[in-house]
Every structure is written in structure tokens, then in C-alpha cells.
Amino acid sequence: MTDRLDGMDDGKRTPWVVGVSGASGTPYAAAVLRGLLAAGESVDLVVSRASRLTLLDETGISFRDAHWREDLGTWLARGADGKPDTFDVAGSLGDVRYWAAGDLAAGPSSGSYPAKGMLVVPASTAAVAGVALGLSKDLLQRVASVTLKERRPLVVAVRETPLNGQTLKHMVALDEAGAVVLPASPAFYAGATHIQDLVDFVAGRVLDAAGVPHRLYRRWEGELGGATRPV
Ligand SMILES: Cc1cc2nc3c(=O)[nH]c(=O)nc-3n(C[C@H](O)[C@H](O)[C@H](O)COP(=O)(O)O)c2cc1C
């Protein structure tokens, strides 16, 4: 039998997997998710068990698997300054698929599941260790390992300070395995005036590493003084 292969890629859903782990920085995850959806990307979302604590602490949202769409809508509508973001929750959330953190049979746990790559944001030192060592102790870590073995882009937005030697070694191991290790470290040259600007800078760098177009921050143009010019 001769199979026709020319239809293999015709509009097949190929999402970015976004893994949210339990480091401080749930506003970074919200900004990345908004950026991906604004760019028309499909998203598969994995929220670690520990990140529910940071989400609760930082936003007041109790994230529930059974009500993920509603909880995600509330989360994405919340800016880091405590004000509503301009994200259109009244409209559609876009193409988001949600997988429970303990579901090791979820689609993205296999390399044969189509995906563009994975963005772990924010990444806890525990997630960094788990991925560096290939532990796959939950879905987030499993998908990150799959992303590496499939040679797809993996961006790991680490959030911890200071860093101990173990984490530094794990970060080197991730870099050597092909991941982009991207500390959640905002810069001040882009003219930030609000907390959200700093969050958007980090989210924008995550999207840069993934090659997703966005307008989240003002890029350096080779001239000093940008930080004090009105945006
Ligand atoms: C409020 C709160 C803030 C935390 N912030 C960080 C952090 O910034 N970086 C980090 O590596 N871990 C942080 N942790 C610890 C992680 O949540 C913990 O190591 C957890 O095991 C991570 O699991 P996960 O990688 O499966 O999400 C924080 C925990 C809590 C409760």
C-alpha cells in the first residue's frame, strides 16, 4: 500500500507546550501565554502541583483542573500591577489545551505528539534539576525531557536567587543538552515604568528565544537614553 504523505502537515495543530512550575513568577507565565495567544499560537498548558501555591500566593487564584478554563481566564486577565490586563477574556482564550500535572499519559508526554517546543516559565530549581537529570517525576518534567530528546526548542526561565552550585551545574547540563537557560532577570534599559513592563521584558525574551513575534518590550536600538524616553 502506498500512503500519501503530502497531507501530513496540512494544518495539523502544533502547539507550544507551556510548563508552569512552582517558582515565584506566575505573572511571567501569564505574559508568555498572552503573547503566544496574541501571536495566534496554539498552546498546551501544564501547571505543576507546586505552582498552584505560587499562583494562590501571587494572584489569589485557586487553580482547579476541573475549572482550568475559567481559572486561566481570570489569571490572564490579571496584570502584575494588580490592574486588569488588556487581554480579552471576554473573547476566546484561543486554542489552549490543558493537561493535568499528574497525567503521564497526556498527549505531550510522547515525542510522537506534535509540538513546536516547550517553554518552562517560571522554572523552579526543582524543575531545573528534574529536567537536567531526566527524572520525569511529573508531566512537566516528562514533556521537557521529551522536548530535548526530540531536539525541539526548550526554554527554561529559571527564577531563584542566589543560585547554589547544584543548580548552576544543572543549568550547564541543560545548556549542553540544547535548552536555552533564560534567567527571569528583567532589564531596565527598555524604559520600564511599571512592574508589568519588567514582567513583559522577561516574557518577551522567552518569546524571542522561541522565535515567536511580539511587541512586549522596546528593543535596544543602539542609543543610550532609551530608558528615560517616553514609550
Ligand atoms: C510561595 C512560594 C514561592 C516559591 N518560590 C520559588 C522560587 O522562586 N524559585 C524556586 O526554585 N522555588 C520556589 N519555591 C519552591 C518550589 O515551589 C518547590 O521547590 C517545588 O518543589 C517546585 O516543584 P515543581 O518544580 O514541581 O513545581 C517556592 C515555593 C513557594 C510556596
PDB file of C-alpha atoms in Angstrom, residues 41-154:
ATOM      1  CA  GLU A  41      -0.138  30.126  18.510  1.00  0.00           C
ATOM      2  CA  SER A  42      -1.778  27.004  19.908  1.00  0.00           C
ATOM      3  CA  VAL A  43      -0.853  26.255  23.496  1.00  0.00           C
ATOM      4  CA  ASP A  44      -0.759  23.081  25.569  1.00  0.00           C
ATOM      5  CA  LEU A  45      -0.627  24.031  29.239  1.00  0.00           C
ATOM      6  CA  VAL A  46       0.847  22.081  32.153  1.00  0.00           C
ATOM      7  CA  VAL A  47       0.628  23.601  35.629  1.00  0.00           C
ATOM      8  CA  SER A  48       2.724  21.799  38.279  1.00  0.00           C
ATOM      9  CA  ARG A  49       1.219  20.978  41.652  1.00  0.00           C
ATOM     10  CA  ALA A  50       3.607  23.332  43.465  1.00  0.00           C
ATOM     11  CA  SER A  51       2.790  26.210  41.111  1.00  0.00           C
ATOM     12  CA  ARG A  52      -0.753  26.238  42.468  1.00  0.00           C
ATOM     13  CA  LEU A  53       0.730  27.548  45.711  1.00  0.00           C
ATOM     14  CA  THR A  54       2.619  30.353  43.987  1.00  0.00           C
ATOM     15  CA  LEU A  55      -0.439  31.149  41.888  1.00  0.00           C
ATOM     16  CA  LEU A  56      -2.581  31.333  45.011  1.00  0.00           C
ATOM     17  CA  ASP A  57       0.023  33.428  46.792  1.00  0.00           C
ATOM     18  CA  GLU A  58       0.657  35.819  43.904  1.00  0.00           C
ATOM     19  CA  THR A  59      -2.815  36.160  42.409  1.00  0.00           C
ATOM     20  CA  GLY A  60      -5.319  34.742  44.907  1.00  0.00           C
ATOM     21  CA  ILE A  61      -6.469  32.210  42.302  1.00  0.00           C
ATOM     22  CA  SER A  62      -7.089  28.599  43.412  1.00  0.00           C
ATOM     23  CA  PHE A  63      -6.310  26.806  40.189  1.00  0.00           C
ATOM     24  CA  ARG A  64      -8.505  23.724  39.710  1.00  0.00           C
ATOM     25  CA  ASP A  65      -8.099  21.103  36.981  1.00  0.00           C
ATOM     26  CA  ALA A  66     -11.857  20.826  36.602  1.00  0.00           C
ATOM     27  CA  HIS A  67     -12.257  24.604  36.110  1.00  0.00           C
ATOM     28  CA  TRP A  68      -8.992  25.319  34.350  1.00  0.00           C
ATOM     29  CA  ARG A  69     -10.506  27.396  31.542  1.00  0.00           C
ATOM     30  CA  GLU A  70     -12.268  29.762  33.907  1.00  0.00           C
ATOM     31  CA  ASP A  71      -9.248  29.969  36.256  1.00  0.00           C
ATOM     32  CA  LEU A  72      -6.870  30.552  33.348  1.00  0.00           C
ATOM     33  CA  GLY A  73      -9.131  33.322  32.044  1.00  0.00           C
ATOM     34  CA  THR A  74      -9.041  35.058  35.438  1.00  0.00           C
ATOM     35  CA  TRP A  75      -5.262  34.617  35.634  1.00  0.00           C
ATOM     36  CA  LEU A  76      -4.586  36.001  32.163  1.00  0.00           C
ATOM     37  CA  ALA A  77      -6.846  38.967  32.794  1.00  0.00           C
ATOM     38  CA  ARG A  78      -4.735  39.971  35.790  1.00  0.00           C
ATOM     39  CA  GLY A  79      -1.749  42.264  35.273  1.00  0.00           C
ATOM     40  CA  ALA A  80       1.274  42.187  37.581  1.00  0.00           C
ATOM     41  CA  ASP A  81       0.413  45.660  38.915  1.00  0.00           C
ATOM     42  CA  GLY A  82      -2.862  44.311  40.276  1.00  0.00           C
ATOM     43  CA  LYS A  83      -4.782  46.021  37.483  1.00  0.00           C
ATOM     44  CA  PRO A  84      -6.670  44.170  34.770  1.00  0.00           C
ATOM     45  CA  ASP A  85      -4.573  43.444  31.719  1.00  0.00           C
ATOM     46  CA  THR A  86      -5.902  44.391  28.312  1.00  0.00           C
ATOM     47  CA  PHE A  87      -6.169  40.684  27.467  1.00  0.00           C
ATOM     48  CA  ASP A  88      -9.583  39.959  26.011  1.00  0.00           C
ATOM     49  CA  VAL A  89     -11.040  37.297  28.304  1.00  0.00           C
ATOM     50  CA  ALA A  90     -14.493  38.167  27.118  1.00  0.00           C
ATOM     51  CA  GLY A  91     -13.387  36.869  23.729  1.00  0.00           C
ATOM     52  CA  SER A  92     -11.887  33.455  23.295  1.00  0.00           C
ATOM     53  CA  LEU A  93      -8.928  32.117  25.236  1.00  0.00           C
ATOM     54  CA  GLY A  94      -7.664  30.927  21.905  1.00  0.00           C
ATOM     55  CA  ASP A  95      -6.521  27.407  21.187  1.00  0.00           C
ATOM     56  CA  VAL A  96      -5.481  26.195  24.636  1.00  0.00           C
ATOM     57  CA  ARG A  97      -5.436  22.559  25.677  1.00  0.00           C
ATOM     58  CA  TYR A  98      -4.888  21.733  29.320  1.00  0.00           C
ATOM     59  CA  TRP A  99      -3.221  18.640  30.791  1.00  0.00           C
ATOM     60  CA  ALA A 100      -3.175  17.745  34.481  1.00  0.00           C
ATOM     61  CA  ALA A 101       0.312  17.673  36.008  1.00  0.00           C
ATOM     62  CA  GLY A 102      -0.037  14.053  37.123  1.00  0.00           C
ATOM     63  CA  ASP A 103      -1.309  12.803  33.769  1.00  0.00           C
ATOM     64  CA  LEU A 104       1.746  10.963  32.489  1.00  0.00           C
ATOM     65  CA  ALA A 105      -0.330   9.568  29.634  1.00  0.00           C
ATOM     66  CA  ALA A 106      -1.127  13.072  28.334  1.00  0.00           C
ATOM     67  CA  GLY A 107      -0.507  13.782  24.652  1.00  0.00           C
ATOM     68  CA  PRO A 108       2.706  15.819  25.054  1.00  0.00           C
ATOM     69  CA  SER A 109       4.304  13.056  27.167  1.00  0.00           C
ATOM     70  CA  SER A 110       5.132  11.321  23.884  1.00  0.00           C
ATOM     71  CA  GLY A 111       7.569  12.514  21.249  1.00  0.00           C
ATOM     72  CA  SER A 112       5.100  11.487  18.565  1.00  0.00           C
ATOM     73  CA  TYR A 113       2.670  14.188  19.738  1.00  0.00           C
ATOM     74  CA  PRO A 114       3.156  17.223  17.516  1.00  0.00           C
ATOM     75  CA  ALA A 115       4.624  20.206  19.351  1.00  0.00           C
ATOM     76  CA  LYS A 116       6.821  23.152  18.387  1.00  0.00           C
ATOM     77  CA  GLY A 117       8.715  23.032  21.666  1.00  0.00           C
ATOM     78  CA  MET A 118       8.334  23.888  25.312  1.00  0.00           C
ATOM     79  CA  LEU A 119       8.630  26.992  27.454  1.00  0.00           C
ATOM     80  CA  VAL A 120       9.060  26.394  31.188  1.00  0.00           C
ATOM     81  CA  VAL A 121       8.140  29.672  32.826  1.00  0.00           C
ATOM     82  CA  PRO A 122       8.826  30.240  35.615  1.00  0.00           C
ATOM     83  CA  ALA A 123      11.186  27.312  36.203  1.00  0.00           C
ATOM     84  CA  SER A 124      11.850  26.271  39.804  1.00  0.00           C
ATOM     85  CA  THR A 125      15.266  24.930  40.751  1.00  0.00           C
ATOM     86  CA  ALA A 126      13.462  21.626  41.390  1.00  0.00           C
ATOM     87  CA  ALA A 127      12.185  21.603  37.791  1.00  0.00           C
ATOM     88  CA  VAL A 128      15.645  22.577  36.525  1.00  0.00           C
ATOM     89  CA  ALA A 129      17.151  19.666  38.482  1.00  0.00           C
ATOM     90  CA  GLY A 130      14.447  17.228  37.386  1.00  0.00           C
ATOM     91  CA  VAL A 131      14.866  18.079  33.711  1.00  0.00           C
ATOM     92  CA  ALA A 132      18.670  18.176  33.877  1.00  0.00           C
ATOM     93  CA  LEU A 133      18.698  14.718  35.459  1.00  0.00           C
ATOM     94  CA  GLY A 134      15.874  13.348  33.300  1.00  0.00           C
ATOM     95  CA  LEU A 135      13.730  12.462  36.318  1.00  0.00           C
ATOM     96  CA  SER A 136      10.321  12.914  34.602  1.00  0.00           C
ATOM     97  CA  LYS A 137       8.679  12.944  38.035  1.00  0.00           C
ATOM     98  CA  ASP A 138       5.594  14.701  36.668  1.00  0.00           C
ATOM     99  CA  LEU A 139       4.159  15.699  33.301  1.00  0.00           C
ATOM    100  CA  LEU A 140       6.063  18.992  33.162  1.00  0.00           C
ATOM    101  CA  GLN A 141       9.423  17.282  33.608  1.00  0.00           C
ATOM    102  CA  ARG A 142       8.496  14.461  31.235  1.00  0.00           C
ATOM    103  CA  VAL A 143       7.497  16.871  28.452  1.00  0.00           C
ATOM    104  CA  ALA A 144      10.715  18.837  28.930  1.00  0.00           C
ATOM    105  CA  SER A 145      12.758  15.621  28.579  1.00  0.00           C
ATOM    106  CA  VAL A 146      10.742  14.638  25.509  1.00  0.00           C
ATOM    107  CA  THR A 147      11.346  18.100  24.034  1.00  0.00           C
ATOM    108  CA  LEU A 148      15.098  17.627  24.434  1.00  0.00           C
ATOM    109  CA  LYS A 149      15.139  14.112  23.023  1.00  0.00           C
ATOM    110  CA  GLU A 150      13.106  15.269  20.010  1.00  0.00           C
ATOM    111  CA  ARG A 151      15.588  18.136  19.537  1.00  0.00           C
ATOM    112  CA  ARG A 152      12.826  20.713  19.795  1.00  0.00           C
ATOM    113  CA  PRO A 153      13.384  24.133  21.370  1.00  0.00           C
ATOM    114  CA  LEU A 154      13.234  24.134  25.174  1.00  0.00           C
TER     115      LEU A 154
END
